[in-house]
Structure formats: structure tokens, C-alpha cells
């Protein structure tokens, strides 16, 4: 049984560009949450998707947007990248929104 | 504002010793308290979790102690091993926010052989 998978593993972008990160949840899970983890910090909640709708959002600007597909996979889009967006982006999936299982993350570097 | 405060920031323990990491919270609406273990370059892995209706939960060498009145909870790692060297995060969640996890800043544990 595959766990949460994310792609790509690493990504380097230039300031001002746009990026799309992808996540496939653990089998049987229908809820996907995205977190940003800066170096040396705990993960910070970006938003959560359930039934293809954004159900909850953290304190992130509108440059961060997402989507959930009918197969429960999800995308995180970030527009107008800033140097401060450099971080590990984590996807977590759950079935009942309580126990959340994280993927390996996508390391985004903005230069 | 940090919803969950974690200490210490780093911890060095000798092999076979007990590692103790502490967390405190303010929001009494929190009703689920997981601990995650993260190795360098990996995502956090769910280690153990507790709800406020019990004061202690044990799984193998890992124990969570929970003090509802003090709004504190802690992770104890018995017989610490070099393979336990990782960053540990406490977190909290309240049902009304539908699964949003609030994380502490993390504790970097090093177990010397």
C-alpha cells in the first residue's frame, strides 16, 4: 500500500515565476492538507481540500492556491514566487481529518 | 502567535537513556495531540497520539504523558537509541477546525552511542 506521494522531489525556480506541486494521497484517504516548512521550523498549515473544495485556509496570501481532483489527488500552485517561498512543501492526507500522514515533501528553492 | 510551545530546542542523550520533550498549549478546544518524527530530507512521520480523556499512552518505547489541567503534554523515549536521532514535533488539533494541525517548533534529538 503506497503512502502519500509527492512530485517533484526538488525544484528550483526564479523569483516571479509560478510553480505547481503535486500530491497523491494514501489509498482510502479523501482529505488533503498542504503545509509549508521553513528550515528549522515546524510545518505551517496552508490549506485543506475535501470533496474538491477548499475547506479551510491558513494565513497564506492568495498567491497560494490549490485544487483537488475527483481521484483525491491535489495540486498546490504558487504564483509570483518570492525568495521567502523557499521551503519544504508537505502534503498530508487523512480519511477523517484527524490522523494525518505526510508525504516526503517537495523542496522548493527560489533564486 | 505560537499555538503550541515546545521545549527544549535541542536535546542530547546517551544511548539507553530517557529522552523527554515537553509541549504546552493555551487553547482548551484542542482535543487531539500527535507527535511526529522527522529525519533529514523526509516528511514527518506520525509516531503516537493522545486525546485529553486519558493521561498516558504507551506504544513500545514511546510514551505520551498528558496533563489537562496544566495544558501540557510530553513525549518520553525510553532506552533511547542512535536510530532515534531525529527532529520531533508536537502538534495539536481541534475538531472544529477540521484537521488543521498546529505544530511546535521542533526538538532536535541526538542520541550518542
Short mmCIF file of N, CA and C in Angstrom, two decimals, chain A residues 31 33 35 37 40-45 48 55-59 88 90 97-105 107, chain B residues 2 9 32 34 36 38 41-46 49 51 57 89 93 96-106:
data_model
loop_
_atom_site.label_atom_id
_atom_site.label_comp_id
_atom_site.label_asym_id
_atom_site.label_seq_id
_atom_site.Cartn_x
_atom_site.Cartn_y
_atom_site.Cartn_z
N UNK A 31 -9.04 13.38 2.12
CA UNK A 31 -8.74 14.76 2.52
C UNK A 31 -7.25 15.02 2.37
N UNK A 33 -4.20 17.99 2.93
CA UNK A 33 -3.78 19.26 3.51
C UNK A 33 -2.37 19.57 3.03
N UNK A 35 1.15 21.92 3.78
CA UNK A 35 1.89 22.65 4.80
C UNK A 35 3.20 23.16 4.19
N UNK A 37 7.06 24.14 5.34
CA UNK A 37 8.02 24.00 6.43
C UNK A 37 9.31 24.72 6.06
N UNK A 40 14.33 24.59 9.81
CA UNK A 40 14.42 24.71 11.26
C UNK A 40 13.13 25.06 11.96
N UNK A 41 12.02 24.99 11.24
CA UNK A 41 10.71 25.34 11.82
C UNK A 41 9.75 24.17 11.71
N UNK A 42 8.65 24.28 12.43
CA UNK A 42 7.59 23.31 12.29
C UNK A 42 6.73 23.63 11.07
N UNK A 43 6.03 22.64 10.54
CA UNK A 43 5.15 22.87 9.39
C UNK A 43 4.06 23.90 9.72
N UNK A 44 3.76 24.74 8.73
CA UNK A 44 2.70 25.74 8.84
C UNK A 44 1.59 25.38 7.86
N UNK A 45 0.36 25.37 8.32
CA UNK A 45 -0.80 24.98 7.53
C UNK A 45 -1.10 26.01 6.44
N UNK A 48 -6.59 23.10 3.22
CA UNK A 48 -7.06 21.72 3.21
C UNK A 48 -8.16 21.57 2.16
N UNK A 55 -11.56 23.62 2.07
CA UNK A 55 -12.42 23.58 3.25
C UNK A 55 -11.90 24.52 4.35
N UNK A 56 -10.61 24.76 4.32
CA UNK A 56 -10.01 25.54 5.40
C UNK A 56 -8.71 26.14 4.88
N UNK A 57 -8.37 27.34 5.35
CA UNK A 57 -7.17 28.01 4.86
C UNK A 57 -6.41 28.63 6.02
N UNK A 58 -5.10 28.54 5.96
CA UNK A 58 -4.26 29.19 6.95
C UNK A 58 -3.93 30.60 6.53
N UNK A 59 -2.96 31.20 7.19
CA UNK A 59 -2.61 32.59 6.96
C UNK A 59 -1.59 32.71 5.82
N UNK A 88 10.28 23.56 2.35
CA UNK A 88 9.81 22.20 2.06
C UNK A 88 8.29 22.24 2.09
N UNK A 90 4.89 20.25 2.17
CA UNK A 90 4.43 18.93 2.59
C UNK A 90 2.95 18.75 2.32
N UNK A 97 -9.80 13.39 8.85
CA UNK A 97 -9.21 14.68 9.21
C UNK A 97 -8.48 14.67 10.54
N UNK A 98 -8.38 13.53 11.18
CA UNK A 98 -7.70 13.50 12.47
C UNK A 98 -6.26 13.02 12.28
N UNK A 99 -6.07 11.75 12.01
CA UNK A 99 -4.72 11.24 11.79
C UNK A 99 -4.25 11.63 10.40
N UNK A 100 -3.22 12.46 10.35
CA UNK A 100 -2.71 12.93 9.08
C UNK A 100 -1.36 12.30 8.80
N UNK A 101 -1.21 11.80 7.57
CA UNK A 101 0.01 11.13 7.15
C UNK A 101 0.68 11.99 6.08
N UNK A 102 1.96 12.27 6.31
CA UNK A 102 2.68 13.18 5.44
C UNK A 102 3.46 12.45 4.35
N UNK A 103 3.59 13.14 3.22
CA UNK A 103 4.47 12.68 2.16
C UNK A 103 5.89 13.15 2.42
N UNK A 104 6.81 12.81 1.51
CA UNK A 104 8.22 13.17 1.70
C UNK A 104 8.51 14.64 1.45
N UNK A 105 7.57 15.33 0.81
CA UNK A 105 7.76 16.76 0.58
C UNK A 105 8.41 17.09 -0.74
N UNK A 107 11.06 20.00 -2.07
CA UNK A 107 11.96 21.09 -1.66
C UNK A 107 11.98 22.13 -2.76
N UNK B 2 2.40 31.60 18.55
CA UNK B 2 2.64 30.17 18.55
C UNK B 2 1.58 29.49 19.39
N UNK B 9 14.78 23.04 22.52
CA UNK B 9 15.02 23.15 21.09
C UNK B 9 15.94 22.02 20.62
N UNK B 32 -6.81 16.74 20.27
CA UNK B 32 -6.02 15.67 19.67
C UNK B 32 -4.58 16.14 19.62
N UNK B 34 -0.88 14.84 18.54
CA UNK B 34 0.06 13.86 17.97
C UNK B 34 1.51 14.31 18.11
N UNK B 36 5.16 13.82 15.95
CA UNK B 36 5.74 13.41 14.67
C UNK B 36 7.26 13.34 14.80
N UNK B 38 10.75 13.36 12.42
CA UNK B 38 11.20 13.73 11.08
C UNK B 38 12.70 13.56 10.95
N UNK B 41 15.55 15.50 5.31
CA UNK B 41 15.14 15.25 3.94
C UNK B 41 13.88 14.42 3.79
N UNK B 42 13.20 14.14 4.90
CA UNK B 42 11.97 13.32 4.86
C UNK B 42 10.80 14.12 5.41
N UNK B 43 9.59 13.61 5.14
CA UNK B 43 8.41 14.21 5.72
C UNK B 43 8.21 13.71 7.15
N UNK B 44 7.44 14.43 7.95
CA UNK B 44 7.15 13.99 9.32
C UNK B 44 6.37 12.68 9.31
N UNK B 45 6.72 11.79 10.23
CA UNK B 45 6.03 10.50 10.37
C UNK B 45 5.28 10.48 11.69
N UNK B 46 4.01 10.12 11.64
CA UNK B 46 3.20 10.05 12.86
C UNK B 46 3.75 8.97 13.78
N UNK B 49 -0.13 9.39 19.32
CA UNK B 49 -1.05 10.50 19.56
C UNK B 49 -1.92 10.20 20.76
N UNK B 51 -5.53 11.67 23.16
CA UNK B 51 -6.67 12.56 23.35
C UNK B 51 -6.76 12.92 24.83
N UNK B 57 -0.36 7.42 27.32
CA UNK B 57 -0.48 6.41 26.27
C UNK B 57 0.91 5.91 25.93
N UNK B 89 8.35 16.73 16.57
CA UNK B 89 7.39 17.83 16.62
C UNK B 89 6.15 17.38 17.40
N UNK B 93 -4.68 19.75 17.52
CA UNK B 93 -5.75 19.85 16.55
C UNK B 93 -7.07 19.97 17.30
N UNK B 96 -13.19 21.28 15.48
CA UNK B 96 -13.95 22.31 14.77
C UNK B 96 -13.17 22.91 13.62
N UNK B 97 -11.85 22.77 13.62
CA UNK B 97 -11.06 23.31 12.51
C UNK B 97 -10.76 22.24 11.48
N UNK B 98 -11.45 21.12 11.63
CA UNK B 98 -11.44 20.10 10.58
C UNK B 98 -10.06 19.64 10.17
N UNK B 99 -9.24 19.37 11.15
CA UNK B 99 -8.00 18.69 10.85
C UNK B 99 -6.78 19.56 10.73
N UNK B 100 -6.90 20.88 10.88
CA UNK B 100 -5.71 21.71 10.83
C UNK B 100 -4.82 21.38 12.02
N UNK B 101 -3.55 21.09 11.76
CA UNK B 101 -2.59 20.80 12.81
C UNK B 101 -1.77 22.05 13.11
N UNK B 102 -1.63 22.35 14.40
CA UNK B 102 -0.75 23.43 14.86
C UNK B 102 0.49 22.76 15.43
N UNK B 103 1.67 23.07 14.87
CA UNK B 103 2.90 22.40 15.26
C UNK B 103 3.75 23.26 16.19
N UNK B 104 4.50 22.57 17.07
CA UNK B 104 5.55 23.24 17.81
C UNK B 104 6.74 23.47 16.89
N UNK B 105 7.80 24.13 17.42
CA UNK B 105 8.95 24.47 16.60
C UNK B 105 9.92 23.30 16.41
N UNK B 106 9.73 22.24 17.17
CA UNK B 106 10.57 21.07 16.98
C UNK B 106 11.69 20.95 17.99
#
